[in-house]
PDB file of C-alpha atoms and ligand atoms in Angstrom:
ATOM      1  CA  LYS A   1      10.769  -1.349   6.355  1.00 96.00           C
ATOM      2  CA  LYS A   2       8.139  -2.132   3.772  1.00 98.00           C
ATOM      3  CA  PHE A   3       7.153  -5.381   2.192  1.00 98.00           C
ATOM      4  CA  ALA A   4       4.690  -5.733  -0.672  1.00 98.00           C
ATOM      5  CA  ILE A   5       2.618  -8.444  -2.296  1.00 98.00           C
ATOM      6  CA  VAL A   6      -0.147  -8.577  -4.898  1.00 98.00           C
ATOM      7  CA  ASN A   7      -3.383 -10.337  -4.065  1.00 98.00           C
ATOM      8  CA  ARG A   8      -3.678 -12.185  -7.353  1.00 98.00           C
ATOM      9  CA  GLU A   9      -7.209 -13.335  -6.469  1.00 98.00           C
ATOM     10  CA  THR A  10      -8.456  -9.756  -6.712  1.00 98.00           C
ATOM     11  CA  CYS A  11      -6.066  -8.240  -9.290  1.00 98.00           C
ATOM     12  CA  ILE A  12      -8.058  -7.354 -12.401  1.00 98.00           C
ATOM     13  CA  ALA A  13      -4.984  -6.942 -14.614  1.00 98.00           C
ATOM     14  CA  CYS A  14      -5.632  -3.231 -14.965  1.00 97.00           C
ATOM     15  CA  GLY A  15      -1.978  -2.573 -15.649  1.00 96.00           C
ATOM     16  CA  ALA A  16      -1.450   0.481 -13.481  1.00 98.00           C
ATOM     17  CA  CYS A  17       1.047  -0.824 -10.955  1.00 98.00           C
ATOM     18  CA  ALA A  18       4.002  -1.649 -13.165  1.00 98.00           C
ATOM     19  CA  ALA A  19       3.516   1.678 -14.922  1.00 98.00           C
ATOM     20  CA  ALA A  20       3.847   3.409 -11.551  1.00 98.00           C
ATOM     21  CA  ALA A  21       6.534   1.105 -10.181  1.00 98.00           C
ATOM     22  CA  PRO A  22       8.311  -0.717 -13.009  1.00 98.00           C
ATOM     23  CA  ASP A  23      11.127  -1.913 -10.761  1.00 98.00           C
ATOM     24  CA  ILE A  24       8.728  -3.612  -8.348  1.00 98.00           C
ATOM     25  CA  PHE A  25       5.850  -5.055 -10.373  1.00 98.00           C
ATOM     26  CA  ASP A  26       5.579  -7.069 -13.539  1.00 98.00           C
ATOM     27  CA  TYR A  27       2.728  -8.941 -15.206  1.00 98.00           C
ATOM     28  CA  ASP A  28       2.379 -12.606 -16.000  1.00 98.00           C
ATOM     29  CA  GLU A  29       1.062 -13.858 -19.352  1.00 97.00           C
ATOM     30  CA  GLU A  30      -2.502 -13.212 -18.183  1.00 97.00           C
ATOM     31  CA  GLY A  31      -1.677  -9.659 -17.224  1.00 97.00           C
ATOM     32  CA  LEU A  32      -1.915 -10.362 -13.515  1.00 98.00           C
ATOM     33  CA  SER A  33       0.600  -8.488 -11.453  1.00 98.00           C
ATOM     34  CA  TYR A  34       3.256  -9.873  -9.140  1.00 98.00           C
ATOM     35  CA  VAL A  35       6.140  -8.461  -7.153  1.00 98.00           C
ATOM     36  CA  MET A  36       9.299  -9.211  -9.138  1.00 98.00           C
ATOM     37  CA  LEU A  37      11.677  -8.915  -6.222  1.00 98.00           C
ATOM     38  CA  ASP A  38      10.616 -12.134  -4.544  1.00 98.00           C
ATOM     39  CA  ASP A  39       8.235 -13.844  -6.971  1.00 98.00           C
ATOM     40  CA  ASN A  40       5.307 -12.288  -5.092  1.00 98.00           C
ATOM     41  CA  GLN A  41       6.136 -13.799  -1.745  1.00 98.00           C
ATOM     42  CA  GLY A  42       6.376 -10.466   0.052  1.00 98.00           C
ATOM     43  CA  THR A  43       9.586 -11.495   1.773  1.00 98.00           C
ATOM     44  CA  VAL A  44      12.140  -9.076   0.297  1.00 98.00           C
ATOM     45  CA  GLU A  45      12.247  -5.565   1.710  1.00 98.00           C
ATOM     46  CA  ILE A  46      11.320  -2.918  -0.867  1.00 98.00           C
ATOM     47  CA  PRO A  47      14.449  -0.817  -1.453  1.00 98.00           C
ATOM     48  CA  GLU A  48      14.318   2.696  -0.021  1.00 98.00           C
ATOM     49  CA  GLU A  49      14.618   4.352  -3.429  1.00 98.00           C
ATOM     50  CA  LEU A  50      11.488   2.547  -4.656  1.00 98.00           C
ATOM     51  CA  LEU A  51       9.176   3.499  -1.793  1.00 98.00           C
ATOM     52  CA  ASP A  52       7.688   6.504  -3.602  1.00 98.00           C
ATOM     53  CA  ASP A  53       6.875   4.302  -6.588  1.00 98.00           C
ATOM     54  CA  LEU A  54       5.364   1.734  -4.245  1.00 98.00           C
ATOM     55  CA  GLU A  55       3.130   4.367  -2.689  1.00 98.00           C
ATOM     56  CA  ASP A  56       1.951   5.499  -6.125  1.00 98.00           C
ATOM     57  CA  ALA A  57       1.144   1.934  -7.147  1.00 98.00           C
ATOM     58  CA  PHE A  58      -0.579   1.209  -3.840  1.00 98.00           C
ATOM     59  CA  GLU A  59      -2.813   4.259  -4.161  1.00 98.00           C
ATOM     60  CA  GLY A  60      -3.469   3.715  -7.850  1.00 98.00           C
ATOM     61  CA  CYS A  61      -4.631   0.109  -7.783  1.00 98.00           C
ATOM     62  CA  PRO A  62      -8.391   0.169  -8.495  1.00 98.00           C
ATOM     63  CA  SER A  63      -9.027  -3.182  -6.809  1.00 98.00           C
ATOM     64  CA  GLU A  64      -6.859  -2.589  -3.742  1.00 98.00           C
ATOM     65  CA  SER A  65      -4.874  -5.673  -4.627  1.00 98.00           C
ATOM     66  CA  ILE A  66      -1.501  -4.271  -3.619  1.00 98.00           C
ATOM     67  CA  LYS A  67      -0.776  -4.990   0.010  1.00 98.00           C
ATOM     68  CA  VAL A  68       1.949  -3.284   2.004  1.00 98.00           C
ATOM     69  CA  LEU A  69       3.099  -4.124   5.520  1.00 98.00           C
ATOM     70  CA  GLU A  70       6.142  -3.486   7.673  1.00 98.00           C
ATOM     71  CA  THR A  71       6.669  -7.216   8.144  1.00 98.00           C
ATOM     72  CA  PRO A  72       7.069  -9.993   5.545  1.00 98.00           C
ATOM     73  CA  PHE A  73       3.963 -11.603   4.053  1.00 98.00           C
ATOM     74  CA  ASN A  74       5.554 -15.003   3.552  1.00 98.00           C
ATOM     75  CA  GLY A  75       3.342 -15.537   0.531  1.00 98.00           C
ATOM     76  CA  ASN A  76       0.046 -14.664   2.244  1.00 98.00           C
ATOM     77  CA  PRO A  77      -1.598 -11.556   0.746  1.00 98.00           C
ATOM     78  CA  ASN A  78      -4.355 -11.713   3.347  1.00 97.00           C
ATOM     79  CA  LYS A  79      -1.938 -11.285   6.202  1.00 97.00           C
ATOM     80  CA  GLU A  80      -2.920  -8.495   8.579  1.00 90.00           C
ATOM     81  CA  ALA A  81      -0.516  -6.071  10.213  1.00 79.00           C
TER      82      ALA A  81
HETATM   83 FE1  F3S B  18      -3.675  -5.651 -10.653  1.00 60.72          FE
HETATM   84 FE2  F3S B  18      -3.967  -3.489  -9.258  1.00 60.72          FE
HETATM   85 FE3  F3S B  18      -1.795  -3.858 -10.610  1.00 60.72          FE
HETATM   86  S1  F3S B  18      -5.548  -4.499 -10.430  1.00 60.72           S
HETATM   87  S2  F3S B  18      -2.428  -5.027 -12.393  1.00 60.72           S
HETATM   88  S3  F3S B  18      -2.492  -5.083  -8.902  1.00 60.72           S
HETATM   89  S4  F3S B  18      -2.840  -1.928 -10.311  1.00 60.72           S
END
């Protein structure tokens, strides 16, 4: 199981993540990313078929703002494993 969330405090709106994973991430009007599946709460499991895209986005984020854990974030991007 994988859960994902964007740390919107550190996202620099670079625009890479939704290019890599368009079914997971979208941008708000300021260009800051969020996880579409759960309004960036990190509570909805990322579907199996999107895990490769998630990995690409995770590795491609220049500010390491995409967080991935095996347990839900419950809205807290600073949550540790
Ligand atoms: Fe932000 Fe990283 Fe995406 S900087 S726009 S979360 S690739």
